[in-house]
């Protein structure tokens, strides 16, 4: 049986998916300081999980910012096409993707076959990315993963700064004024949803949009983003795996898998 | 494969620096200019050497930022930095500068620059629908004529100007013949090499030698095509680059496109073919003909700018373009806003996608640009 492997080395975590045309399994580990080593570790863990050797693998496809460093991949593709393929596989009716990763956020318009029609990425600053969320969580003394539960349905406070550094000062100012942490968390999430929502509506993706990337795990942000764009939005159970899954699918087709 | 004649063009700017000095030592007047709106035929007809001024590198920007705001177009900052730091020999050896009020950043920068060098600033209206546009331009041409005559102690006669216009028209035709070779697929010359030739044209001190070399290059490229030798592989998507000026020293984005497997077929911008597509009408009064040619330049600083859309339409068809990359310099509002209209125009009328890259002259965004370009090329395949 032919297997393909997709490895997506992002700024925060390294993800891998192993795929045989029907089933797929995955591994997620922190990228840490050595993207190449993280990618290799993902590969080893995937092989162990599937209980196969490297000679059973037809192709390894790399994606994500760390892809250039992986010497064991056969091919690399940008995360944009990989996200498109992954999302199309999971939700065949999807017309667009919003992906919020550690370092960037993107919106991708795709056709009915999962091919990229257009895309847009945030400019080179942290606003609207996972990193922005991380910095704000740190100021408030929370883990990023906690942010969703921390605000519930409280009224978001207005956060005007789009620069991560200025937003940090703004939050410190709001705390000093006695604004509750919950309202600030909601404000931070809303500001990201606005930023990314505005970017995504430039491409007119909707109405069936897949929300992916690690940040998509945050339910409140997902809700805000839906309100901002007016689109239906589905997030897969493991939204950070979409890129690696797409890479594995592209690889599977390239090595003639299933045919 | 690369044409051997390109070695001449590799050396053109460094050699020009030496020649600028020699020209001055021989008492030959030199007039610097920045922009494709500069009617350089007038400079030549006044018996001076027209030369482009340095503008497209990161290096002098820190010096400029001591005076200019940081959040300003890198082209304006770089021009100013080069001039005030004495690092641009062409500026140094210029008797004066012919400038123009193309954008707000430049026109305010020129106010500061005039402390360092005498200059004449042509008043370019930013409206393409100004009722007396031609008359206005004609007045500016006459203003420049009088300035040159007074400062160079010469007279610009109609006959002299006619002669120069003829020479420049020949040059334009030759350059367009060179560019047209890239209608072939795969392309015989890379976009960055084409840039080197077109950009180098403003820094040459021996026109005849330059023209001869362009002719040799054309012959060599034709031979390459006949022998099946090209500058890119047959599966390279064909990319047209448009947007803000992209000069030598700032080939970052074009370099990335080529590195990622795209073929930059040509550049529709003022550093590309914008100034070469239209000829000056030789049958008309030369001053009027100059005014008419230069006010037709389809730059985003002019509104409305329909000319750019029709030029792009023609180019994407003629050169069988697969995708367009629009390079916008940071803080260049006109090109940045116009990018939307260009994208919609290409999508609706030609079904050709556009990727906008907003950048400056630093290397800090290389990886981000690579990701966008790679994905764009994957999308075109």
Coordinates of C-alpha atoms in Angstrom, one line a residue:
Chain A
X1 CA 0.0 0.0 0.0
X2 CA 1.3 3.5 -0.9
X3 CA 1.4 6.1 1.8
X4 CA 2.1 9.8 1.4
X5 CA 3.2 12.1 4.1
X6 CA 2.7 15.9 4.4
X7 CA 4.7 17.9 6.8
X8 CA 3.8 21.5 7.7
X9 CA 6.5 23.2 9.8
X10 CA 4.9 26.4 11.1
X11 CA 6.3 29.0 13.4
X12 CA 4.6 27.6 16.5
X13 CA 4.0 23.9 15.7
X14 CA 5.2 21.2 13.3
X15 CA 2.3 19.1 11.9
X16 CA 2.4 15.9 10.0
X17 CA -0.2 13.8 8.2
X18 CA 0.2 10.4 6.8
X19 CA -2.4 9.4 4.2
X20 CA -3.2 6.3 2.1
X21 CA -6.1 7.5 0.0
X22 CA -8.7 6.6 2.6
X23 CA -7.3 6.9 6.1
X24 CA -5.1 9.5 7.6
X25 CA -3.4 10.0 10.9
X26 CA -1.5 12.9 12.3
X27 CA 1.2 14.2 14.7
X28 CA 1.6 17.7 16.2
X29 CA 4.6 18.9 18.1
X30 CA 6.0 22.3 19.0
X31 CA 8.4 23.6 16.4
X32 CA 10.8 25.0 19.0
X33 CA 14.1 26.5 18.0
X34 CA 15.0 23.9 15.3
X35 CA 12.5 23.6 12.5
X36 CA 14.4 21.0 10.7
X37 CA 14.7 18.7 13.8
X38 CA 11.0 19.2 14.5
X39 CA 10.1 18.2 10.9
X40 CA 12.3 15.1 11.3
X41 CA 10.7 14.2 14.6
X42 CA 7.2 14.5 13.1
X43 CA 8.2 12.2 10.3
X44 CA 9.6 9.6 12.7
X45 CA 6.5 9.7 14.9
X46 CA 4.2 9.3 11.9
X47 CA 6.1 6.2 10.7
X48 CA 5.9 4.7 14.2
X49 CA 2.2 5.5 14.5
X50 CA 1.4 3.9 11.1
X51 CA 3.9 1.1 11.9
X52 CA 5.5 1.3 8.5
X53 CA 9.0 1.9 7.2
X54 CA 10.2 4.8 5.0
X55 CA 10.2 2.4 2.0
X56 CA 6.4 2.2 2.3
X57 CA 6.1 6.0 1.7
X58 CA 5.8 7.1 -1.9
X59 CA 6.4 10.7 -1.3
X60 CA 7.0 13.3 1.4
X61 CA 5.7 16.8 0.7
X62 CA 6.9 19.8 2.8
X63 CA 5.0 23.0 3.4
X64 CA 5.0 25.8 6.0
X65 CA 7.7 28.4 6.6
X66 CA 10.1 25.7 7.7
X67 CA 9.8 23.6 4.5
X68 CA 13.0 25.0 2.9
X69 CA 15.0 23.4 5.7
X70 CA 13.7 19.8 5.4
X71 CA 16.2 17.7 3.5
X72 CA 14.0 14.6 3.5
X73 CA 11.1 16.0 1.5
X74 CA 10.7 15.1 -2.2
X75 CA 8.7 18.2 -3.1
X76 CA 7.5 21.4 -1.4
X77 CA 4.4 23.5 -2.0
X78 CA 3.3 26.8 -0.5
X79 CA 0.9 26.5 2.4
X80 CA -1.6 28.4 0.3
X81 CA -2.2 25.5 -2.1
X82 CA -1.9 23.0 0.7
X83 CA -4.6 24.7 2.7
X84 CA -6.8 24.8 -0.3
X85 CA -6.5 21.1 -1.0
X86 CA -6.8 20.1 2.7
X87 CA -9.9 22.2 3.2
X88 CA -11.5 21.0 -0.1
X89 CA -10.9 17.4 1.0
X90 CA -12.6 18.0 4.4
X91 CA -15.4 20.2 3.2
X92 CA -16.0 19.7 -0.6
X93 CA -18.5 22.5 -0.8
X94 CA -16.0 25.1 0.7
X95 CA -15.4 28.2 -1.4
X96 CA -12.8 29.9 0.7
X97 CA -10.5 29.5 3.6
X98 CA -9.5 31.8 6.4
X99 CA -6.3 30.6 8.0
X100 CA -4.8 32.2 11.1
X101 CA -1.4 30.9 11.9
X102 CA 1.3 31.9 14.2
X103 CA 3.0 34.4 11.9
X104 CA 0.5 35.2 9.3
X105 CA -3.2 35.2 8.5
X106 CA -4.5 34.5 5.0
X107 CA -7.7 34.3 3.0
X108 CA -7.9 31.9 0.0
X109 CA -10.6 31.7 -2.6
X110 CA -10.9 28.3 -4.2
X111 CA -12.9 26.8 -7.1
X112 CA -15.1 23.7 -6.9
X113 CA -12.1 21.4 -7.5
X114 CA -10.0 22.9 -4.6
X115 CA -7.8 24.9 -6.9
X116 CA -6.7 28.3 -5.7
X117 CA -8.4 31.2 -7.5
X118 CA -7.0 34.1 -5.4
X119 CA -5.4 34.7 -2.1
X120 CA -4.4 37.5 0.2
X121 CA -2.1 37.6 3.2
X122 CA -1.6 40.1 6.0
X123 CA 1.2 42.5 5.6
X124 CA 4.4 42.1 7.5
X125 CA 3.2 42.8 11.0
X126 CA 1.7 40.7 13.8
X127 CA -1.8 42.2 13.8
X128 CA -4.4 39.6 13.1
X129 CA -2.1 36.6 13.7
X130 CA -1.6 34.0 16.5
X131 CA 1.4 35.9 17.6
X132 CA -0.7 39.0 18.4
X133 CA -3.0 36.7 20.5
X134 CA 0.0 35.2 22.2
X135 CA 1.5 38.6 23.2
X136 CA -1.9 39.8 24.5
X137 CA -2.4 36.6 26.5
X138 CA 1.0 37.1 28.1
X139 CA 0.1 40.6 29.2
X140 CA -3.1 39.3 30.8
X141 CA -1.3 36.3 32.4
X142 CA -3.2 33.7 30.5
X143 CA -2.3 30.8 28.2
X144 CA -3.4 31.4 24.6
X145 CA -5.5 28.2 24.8
X146 CA -7.5 29.7 27.7
X147 CA -8.5 32.9 25.9
X148 CA -11.7 31.4 24.4
X149 CA -13.1 30.3 27.8
X150 CA -12.0 33.5 29.6
X151 CA -14.5 35.9 28.1
X152 CA -17.7 34.0 27.5
X153 CA -20.3 36.5 26.3
X154 CA -19.0 39.6 28.0
X155 CA -19.2 42.9 26.1
X156 CA -15.8 43.4 24.3
X157 CA -13.9 46.6 25.2
X158 CA -12.8 48.6 22.1
X159 CA -9.2 48.0 21.3
X160 CA -8.0 50.4 18.6
X161 CA -4.3 49.6 18.2
X162 CA -3.4 47.3 15.4
X163 CA 0.3 47.2 16.3
X164 CA 1.0 44.4 18.8
X165 CA 3.3 46.7 20.8
X166 CA 0.8 49.5 20.9
X167 CA -2.0 47.1 21.7
X168 CA 0.1 45.9 24.7
X169 CA 0.4 49.4 26.1
X170 CA -3.3 49.9 25.4
X171 CA -4.2 46.8 27.4
X172 CA -2.0 47.9 30.3
X173 CA -3.8 51.2 30.2
X174 CA -7.2 49.5 30.2
X175 CA -6.2 47.3 33.2
X176 CA -5.1 50.4 35.0
X177 CA -8.5 51.9 34.4
X178 CA -10.1 48.9 36.0
X179 CA -11.6 47.3 32.9
X180 CA -12.2 43.6 33.5
X181 CA -9.8 41.0 32.0
X182 CA -12.7 39.3 30.4
X183 CA -13.8 42.3 28.5
X184 CA -10.2 42.9 27.4
X185 CA -9.9 39.3 26.1
X186 CA -13.1 39.7 24.2
X187 CA -11.8 43.0 22.8
X188 CA -8.6 41.4 21.7
X189 CA -10.4 38.6 19.9
X190 CA -12.8 41.1 18.3
X191 CA -10.0 43.2 17.0
X192 CA -8.4 40.1 15.3
X193 CA -11.7 39.1 13.9
X194 CA -12.2 42.6 12.4
X195 CA -8.8 42.8 10.9
X196 CA -8.9 39.3 9.4
X197 CA -12.6 39.7 8.4
X198 CA -11.9 42.9 6.5
X199 CA -9.0 41.3 4.7
X200 CA -11.1 38.2 3.8
X201 CA -14.1 40.1 2.6
X202 CA -11.8 41.8 0.0
X203 CA -11.8 38.4 -1.7
X204 CA -15.6 37.8 -1.3
X205 CA -15.0 34.2 -0.3
X206 CA -18.4 33.1 1.1
X207 CA -20.8 31.8 2.1
X208 CA -19.1 28.4 2.7
X209 CA -15.8 29.1 4.4
X210 CA -13.4 26.9 6.2
X211 CA -11.7 28.4 9.2
X212 CA -8.3 26.8 9.9
X213 CA -4.9 27.3 11.5
X214 CA -4.2 26.9 15.2
X215 CA -6.2 30.1 16.1
X216 CA -9.4 28.5 14.7
X217 CA -9.6 26.4 17.9
X218 CA -10.8 29.5 19.6
X219 CA -14.7 29.3 19.6
X220 CA -15.3 33.0 20.5
X221 CA -13.0 34.2 17.7
X222 CA -14.8 31.9 15.3
X223 CA -18.1 33.5 16.4
X224 CA -16.8 37.0 16.0
X225 CA -15.4 36.2 12.6
X226 CA -18.8 34.8 11.5
X227 CA -20.5 38.0 12.7
X228 CA -17.9 40.2 10.9
X229 CA -18.2 38.4 7.5
X230 CA -21.7 37.1 7.6
X231 CA -20.5 33.8 6.2
X232 CA -21.1 30.3 7.3
X233 CA -17.9 29.0 8.8
X234 CA -16.8 25.5 9.5
X235 CA -13.7 24.6 11.4
X236 CA -12.4 21.1 11.3
X237 CA -11.8 19.3 14.6
X238 CA -8.0 19.8 14.3
X239 CA -7.9 23.1 12.3
X240 CA -4.1 23.3 12.5
X241 CA -3.7 20.1 10.4
X242 CA -5.3 21.4 7.2
X243 CA -2.1 22.4 5.6
X244 CA -0.3 19.1 6.4
X245 CA -3.3 17.2 5.2
X246 CA -3.4 19.1 1.9
X247 CA 0.3 18.4 1.4
X248 CA -0.2 14.7 2.0
X249 CA -3.1 14.7 -0.5
X250 CA -1.2 16.6 -3.2
X251 CA 1.7 14.1 -2.6
X252 CA -0.6 11.1 -2.8
X253 CA -1.9 12.3 -6.2
X254 CA 1.6 13.1 -7.5
X255 CA 2.9 9.6 -6.8
X256 CA -0.1 8.2 -8.6
X257 CA -1.6 6.9 -5.4
X258 CA -4.8 4.9 -5.8
X259 CA -4.4 4.6 -9.5
Chain B
X1 CA 21.2 30.9 -21.1
X2 CA 22.3 34.6 -21.1
X3 CA 23.3 36.7 -24.0
X4 CA 27.0 37.6 -24.0
X5 CA 26.2 41.3 -24.9
X6 CA 24.7 41.7 -21.5
X7 CA 28.2 42.1 -20.1
X8 CA 28.2 45.6 -21.7
X9 CA 25.0 46.5 -19.8
X10 CA 26.3 45.0 -16.6
X11 CA 29.1 47.6 -16.7
X12 CA 27.0 50.5 -18.0
X13 CA 26.2 52.3 -14.7
X14 CA 29.7 51.8 -13.1
X15 CA 31.3 53.1 -16.3
X16 CA 28.8 55.9 -16.5
X17 CA 30.0 57.2 -13.1
X18 CA 33.6 57.6 -14.6
X19 CA 32.2 59.1 -17.8
X20 CA 30.2 61.7 -15.8
X21 CA 33.4 62.9 -14.2
X22 CA 35.2 63.0 -17.5
X23 CA 32.3 64.9 -19.2
X24 CA 32.5 67.5 -16.4
X25 CA 36.3 67.8 -16.7
X26 CA 35.9 68.5 -20.5
X27 CA 33.4 71.3 -19.6
X28 CA 30.4 69.4 -21.0
X29 CA 27.2 70.4 -19.1
X30 CA 25.3 67.6 -17.4
X31 CA 21.6 67.8 -16.4
X32 CA 20.2 65.2 -13.9
X33 CA 16.6 64.0 -14.0
X34 CA 14.5 61.5 -12.0
X35 CA 11.4 60.7 -13.8
X36 CA 10.0 59.5 -17.1
X37 CA 8.0 62.7 -17.3
X38 CA 11.2 64.7 -17.9
X39 CA 11.3 65.8 -21.5
X40 CA 15.0 65.0 -21.9
X41 CA 15.0 65.8 -25.6
X42 CA 15.2 69.5 -24.4
X43 CA 18.3 68.8 -22.4
X44 CA 20.0 67.1 -25.4
X45 CA 18.9 69.9 -27.7
X46 CA 20.4 72.4 -25.3
X47 CA 23.8 70.7 -25.8
X48 CA 23.9 69.1 -22.4
X49 CA 24.1 65.4 -21.4
X50 CA 20.9 64.1 -19.7
X51 CA 21.6 61.6 -16.9
X52 CA 19.3 59.7 -14.6
X53 CA 19.9 60.2 -10.9
X54 CA 20.4 57.5 -8.3
X55 CA 17.2 56.5 -6.5
X56 CA 16.5 52.8 -6.0
X57 CA 18.7 51.5 -3.2
X58 CA 18.3 51.0 0.5
X59 CA 21.7 52.2 1.4
X60 CA 21.2 56.0 1.7
X61 CA 17.8 55.9 3.3
X62 CA 19.0 56.2 6.9
X63 CA 20.7 59.4 5.9
X64 CA 17.5 60.7 4.4
X65 CA 15.4 59.7 7.4
X66 CA 17.4 62.3 9.5
X67 CA 15.2 64.8 7.7
X68 CA 12.4 63.1 5.9
X69 CA 9.6 61.1 7.7
X70 CA 10.3 57.4 8.1
X71 CA 6.9 56.5 6.8
X72 CA 7.5 57.8 3.3
X73 CA 8.0 56.2 -0.1
X74 CA 11.4 54.5 -0.3
X75 CA 12.0 56.0 -3.8
X76 CA 11.7 59.5 -2.5
X77 CA 13.8 58.8 0.6
X78 CA 16.5 57.0 -1.4
X79 CA 16.7 59.8 -4.0
X80 CA 17.1 62.4 -1.3
X81 CA 19.5 60.3 0.7
X82 CA 21.7 59.7 -2.4
X83 CA 21.7 63.4 -3.2
X84 CA 22.5 64.9 0.2
X85 CA 25.1 62.2 1.2
X86 CA 27.1 62.8 -1.9
X87 CA 26.9 59.1 -2.8
X88 CA 25.4 59.7 -6.2
X89 CA 28.1 60.8 -8.7
X90 CA 25.5 61.7 -11.3
X91 CA 23.9 64.1 -8.9
X92 CA 27.3 65.5 -7.9
X93 CA 28.3 66.1 -11.5
X94 CA 25.0 67.6 -12.6
X95 CA 24.9 71.3 -13.3
X96 CA 21.3 71.3 -12.3
X97 CA 18.3 69.0 -11.9
X98 CA 15.2 68.8 -14.1
X99 CA 12.4 67.6 -11.7
X100 CA 8.6 67.4 -11.8
X101 CA 5.7 67.5 -9.4
X102 CA 4.5 63.9 -10.0
X103 CA 3.5 63.0 -6.5
X104 CA 3.2 64.8 -3.2
X105 CA 6.2 63.1 -1.6
X106 CA 8.5 64.1 -4.5
X107 CA 7.3 67.7 -4.8
X108 CA 7.8 68.4 -1.1
X109 CA 11.2 66.6 -1.2
X110 CA 12.3 68.8 -4.1
X111 CA 11.7 71.9 -1.9
X112 CA 14.4 70.5 0.5
X113 CA 16.6 69.3 -2.3
X114 CA 16.7 72.7 -4.0
X115 CA 19.0 73.8 -1.1
X116 CA 21.6 71.4 -2.5
X117 CA 21.4 71.9 -6.2
X118 CA 19.8 74.4 -8.6
X119 CA 16.7 72.8 -10.1
X120 CA 13.8 73.5 -12.4
X121 CA 10.6 71.8 -11.2
X122 CA 8.0 71.2 -14.0
X123 CA 4.5 71.7 -12.7
X124 CA 2.7 68.5 -13.8
X125 CA -1.0 68.6 -13.2
X126 CA -2.4 65.5 -11.5
X127 CA -5.6 65.7 -13.5
X128 CA -5.8 64.0 -16.9
X129 CA -9.0 65.9 -17.6
X130 CA -7.6 69.4 -17.1
X131 CA -9.3 71.5 -19.8
X132 CA -6.1 73.2 -21.1
X133 CA -3.8 70.2 -20.4
X134 CA -1.9 70.5 -23.6
X135 CA -1.5 74.3 -23.3
X136 CA -0.4 73.8 -19.7
X137 CA 2.2 71.2 -20.7
X138 CA 3.4 73.4 -23.5
X139 CA 3.9 76.3 -21.1
X140 CA 6.0 74.0 -18.9
X141 CA 8.1 72.9 -21.9
X142 CA 8.7 76.5 -22.8
X143 CA 9.6 77.3 -19.2
X144 CA 12.2 74.5 -19.2
X145 CA 13.5 75.7 -22.6
X146 CA 14.0 79.2 -21.2
X147 CA 15.7 77.9 -18.1
X148 CA 18.1 75.8 -20.1
X149 CA 18.9 78.5 -22.5
X150 CA 19.6 81.0 -19.7
X151 CA 21.6 78.6 -17.5
X152 CA 23.6 76.9 -20.3
X153 CA 24.0 80.0 -22.4
X154 CA 22.6 78.4 -25.5
X155 CA 19.6 78.4 -27.8
X156 CA 17.2 75.6 -28.4
X157 CA 16.1 76.0 -32.0
X158 CA 13.2 74.1 -33.5
X159 CA 15.6 72.5 -36.0
X160 CA 17.9 71.2 -33.3
X161 CA 15.0 69.9 -31.3
X162 CA 13.5 68.2 -34.3
X163 CA 16.9 66.4 -34.9
X164 CA 17.0 65.2 -31.3
X165 CA 13.4 64.0 -31.3
X166 CA 14.2 61.9 -34.4
X167 CA 17.2 60.3 -32.6
X168 CA 15.1 59.6 -29.5
X169 CA 12.3 58.2 -31.5
X170 CA 14.7 55.8 -33.2
X171 CA 16.0 54.7 -29.8
X172 CA 12.4 54.1 -28.6
X173 CA 11.7 51.9 -31.6
X174 CA 14.9 50.0 -31.1
X175 CA 14.1 49.4 -27.4
X176 CA 10.6 48.3 -28.2
X177 CA 12.0 45.9 -30.9
X178 CA 14.2 44.4 -28.1
X179 CA 11.3 44.1 -25.7
X180 CA 9.1 42.5 -28.4
X181 CA 11.5 39.6 -28.7
X182 CA 10.0 38.4 -25.4
X183 CA 6.7 37.7 -27.2
X184 CA 8.4 34.5 -28.0
X185 CA 7.8 31.6 -25.6
X186 CA 10.0 30.7 -23.8
X187 CA 11.5 34.2 -23.5
X188 CA 15.1 34.8 -24.8
X189 CA 15.9 37.5 -22.1
X190 CA 15.0 37.7 -18.4
X191 CA 13.0 40.5 -16.9
X192 CA 15.9 41.6 -14.8
X193 CA 18.2 41.8 -17.8
X194 CA 15.7 43.7 -19.8
X195 CA 15.5 46.1 -16.8
X196 CA 19.2 46.5 -16.9
X197 CA 19.1 47.6 -20.5
X198 CA 16.1 49.9 -20.2
X199 CA 17.3 51.4 -16.9
X200 CA 20.8 51.7 -18.2
X201 CA 19.7 53.9 -21.0
X202 CA 19.4 56.8 -18.6
X203 CA 23.0 56.4 -17.4
X204 CA 24.9 56.0 -20.7
X205 CA 27.2 58.8 -21.9
X206 CA 27.7 57.5 -25.4
X207 CA 24.3 57.1 -27.1
X208 CA 25.7 55.6 -30.4
X209 CA 27.6 53.0 -28.5
X210 CA 24.6 52.2 -26.4
X211 CA 22.4 51.9 -29.5
X212 CA 24.9 49.7 -31.2
X213 CA 25.0 47.4 -28.2
X214 CA 21.2 47.2 -28.2
X215 CA 21.4 46.2 -31.9
X216 CA 24.0 43.5 -31.1
X217 CA 21.9 42.3 -28.3
X218 CA 18.8 42.0 -30.6
X219 CA 20.8 40.0 -33.1
X220 CA 22.2 37.7 -30.5
X221 CA 18.8 37.1 -28.9
X222 CA 17.3 36.3 -32.3
X223 CA 20.1 33.8 -32.9
X224 CA 19.4 32.3 -29.5
X225 CA 15.7 31.9 -30.4
X226 CA 16.7 30.3 -33.7
X227 CA 19.0 27.8 -31.8
X228 CA 16.3 27.0 -29.2
X229 CA 18.2 28.7 -26.4
X230 CA 16.1 30.6 -23.9
X231 CA 16.3 32.5 -20.6
X232 CA 13.6 30.3 -18.9
X233 CA 12.1 26.9 -19.2
X234 CA 9.1 26.2 -21.4
X235 CA 6.8 25.6 -18.4
X236 CA 7.6 29.0 -16.7
X237 CA 4.4 31.0 -16.3
X238 CA 4.6 34.3 -18.2
X239 CA 4.5 37.3 -15.8
X240 CA 4.1 40.9 -16.5
X241 CA 5.4 43.3 -13.8
X242 CA 3.7 46.6 -13.3
X243 CA 3.4 49.2 -10.6
X244 CA 5.9 51.6 -9.1
X245 CA 9.4 52.1 -10.6
X246 CA 11.6 49.1 -10.0
X247 CA 15.2 50.1 -10.8
X248 CA 18.5 48.5 -10.8
X249 CA 19.6 47.8 -7.3
X250 CA 16.0 46.9 -6.3
X251 CA 15.4 43.8 -8.5
X252 CA 14.2 42.0 -5.3
X253 CA 10.7 41.1 -6.4
X254 CA 11.6 40.4 -10.0
X255 CA 14.5 38.3 -8.9
X256 CA 12.2 36.3 -6.6
X257 CA 9.7 35.7 -9.4
X258 CA 12.4 34.3 -11.6
X259 CA 14.0 32.3 -8.8
X260 CA 10.6 30.7 -8.1
X261 CA 10.3 29.6 -11.7
X262 CA 8.3 32.5 -13.3
X263 CA 9.4 34.3 -16.4
X264 CA 9.2 38.1 -16.2
X265 CA 8.3 38.8 -19.8
X266 CA 8.4 42.6 -19.5
X267 CA 7.7 45.5 -17.2
X268 CA 4.9 48.0 -17.7
X269 CA 6.1 50.8 -15.5
X270 CA 8.2 53.9 -15.8
X271 CA 11.3 51.8 -15.3
X272 CA 10.0 49.5 -18.0
X273 CA 8.4 50.4 -21.2
X274 CA 6.1 53.3 -20.2
X275 CA 8.3 55.9 -21.8
X276 CA 9.1 53.9 -24.9
X277 CA 5.7 52.9 -26.2
X278 CA 4.7 56.3 -27.6
X279 CA 6.8 58.3 -30.1
X280 CA 6.9 62.1 -30.4
X281 CA 5.0 63.2 -33.5
X282 CA 7.8 64.3 -35.9
X283 CA 5.3 66.1 -38.2
X284 CA 4.2 68.6 -35.6
X285 CA 5.8 71.6 -34.0
X286 CA 8.5 70.0 -31.9
X287 CA 7.6 71.8 -28.7
X288 CA 3.9 71.0 -29.0
X289 CA 4.7 67.4 -30.0
X290 CA 6.9 67.0 -26.9
X291 CA 4.1 68.4 -24.7
X292 CA 1.6 65.9 -26.2
X293 CA 3.9 62.9 -25.8
X294 CA 4.7 63.5 -22.2
X295 CA 1.2 64.3 -21.1
X296 CA 0.1 60.9 -22.3
X297 CA 2.3 58.9 -19.9
X298 CA -0.1 56.6 -18.0
X299 CA 1.3 57.1 -14.5
X300 CA -0.9 56.5 -11.4
X301 CA -0.1 60.1 -10.2
X302 CA -2.5 61.3 -12.9
X303 CA -6.2 60.9 -12.4
X304 CA -8.1 59.3 -14.0
X305 CA -5.5 57.0 -15.5
X306 CA -7.4 55.0 -18.1
X307 CA -4.3 54.9 -20.3
X308 CA -2.6 52.4 -18.0
X309 CA -5.5 50.0 -18.3
X310 CA -5.6 50.1 -22.1
X311 CA -1.8 49.7 -22.3
X312 CA -2.0 46.7 -19.9
X313 CA -4.8 45.2 -22.0
X314 CA -2.7 45.4 -25.1
X315 CA 0.4 44.0 -23.4
X316 CA -1.2 41.0 -21.7
X317 CA -2.7 40.0 -25.1
X318 CA 0.4 40.7 -27.2
X319 CA 2.8 39.0 -24.8
X320 CA 0.5 36.2 -23.8
X321 CA 0.8 36.9 -20.1
X322 CA -0.4 34.4 -17.5
X323 CA -0.3 36.6 -14.5
X324 CA 0.5 40.1 -13.4
X325 CA 2.5 41.1 -10.4
X326 CA 1.9 44.7 -9.2
X327 CA 4.8 46.1 -7.2
X328 CA 3.7 48.8 -4.9
X329 CA 6.2 50.8 -2.9
X330 CA 5.2 51.4 0.7
X331 CA 3.4 54.7 1.2
X332 CA 2.8 55.2 -2.6
X333 CA -0.9 55.9 -2.3
X334 CA -1.6 56.4 -6.0
X335 CA -0.3 53.0 -7.1
X336 CA -1.6 51.3 -4.0
X337 CA -5.1 52.4 -4.6
X338 CA -4.9 51.9 -8.3
X339 CA -3.9 48.3 -7.8
X340 CA -7.6 47.5 -7.1
X341 CA -8.8 48.9 -10.4
X342 CA -6.0 47.2 -12.3
X343 CA -6.8 43.8 -10.7
X344 CA -10.5 44.2 -11.5
X345 CA -9.8 45.3 -15.0
X346 CA -7.6 42.3 -15.7
X347 CA -9.9 39.8 -14.1
X348 CA -13.0 41.0 -15.9
X349 CA -11.6 41.6 -19.3
X350 CA -8.8 39.1 -19.6
X351 CA -9.3 36.6 -16.8
X352 CA -5.8 37.2 -15.7
X353 CA -5.0 37.2 -12.0
X354 CA -3.0 39.9 -10.3
X355 CA -0.8 39.6 -7.2
X356 CA 0.0 42.9 -5.4
X357 CA 3.3 43.0 -3.5
X358 CA 3.7 46.0 -1.2
X359 CA 7.4 46.4 -0.4
X360 CA 10.3 48.7 0.1
X361 CA 14.0 48.5 -0.7
X362 CA 15.0 46.5 2.4
X363 CA 15.5 42.7 2.4
X364 CA 13.4 42.2 5.5
X365 CA 10.4 40.9 3.6
X366 CA 12.1 38.5 1.2
X367 CA 10.6 35.4 2.8
X368 CA 7.1 36.8 2.9
X369 CA 7.3 37.8 -0.8
X370 CA 8.7 34.4 -1.7
X371 CA 5.7 32.7 -0.1
X372 CA 3.2 34.9 -2.1
X373 CA 5.0 34.5 -5.3
X374 CA 5.4 30.8 -5.0
X375 CA 1.7 30.4 -4.3
X376 CA 0.8 32.7 -7.2
X377 CA 2.9 30.7 -9.6
X378 CA 1.5 27.4 -8.3
X379 CA -1.9 28.9 -8.9
X380 CA -1.1 29.7 -12.5
X381 CA 0.0 26.2 -13.4

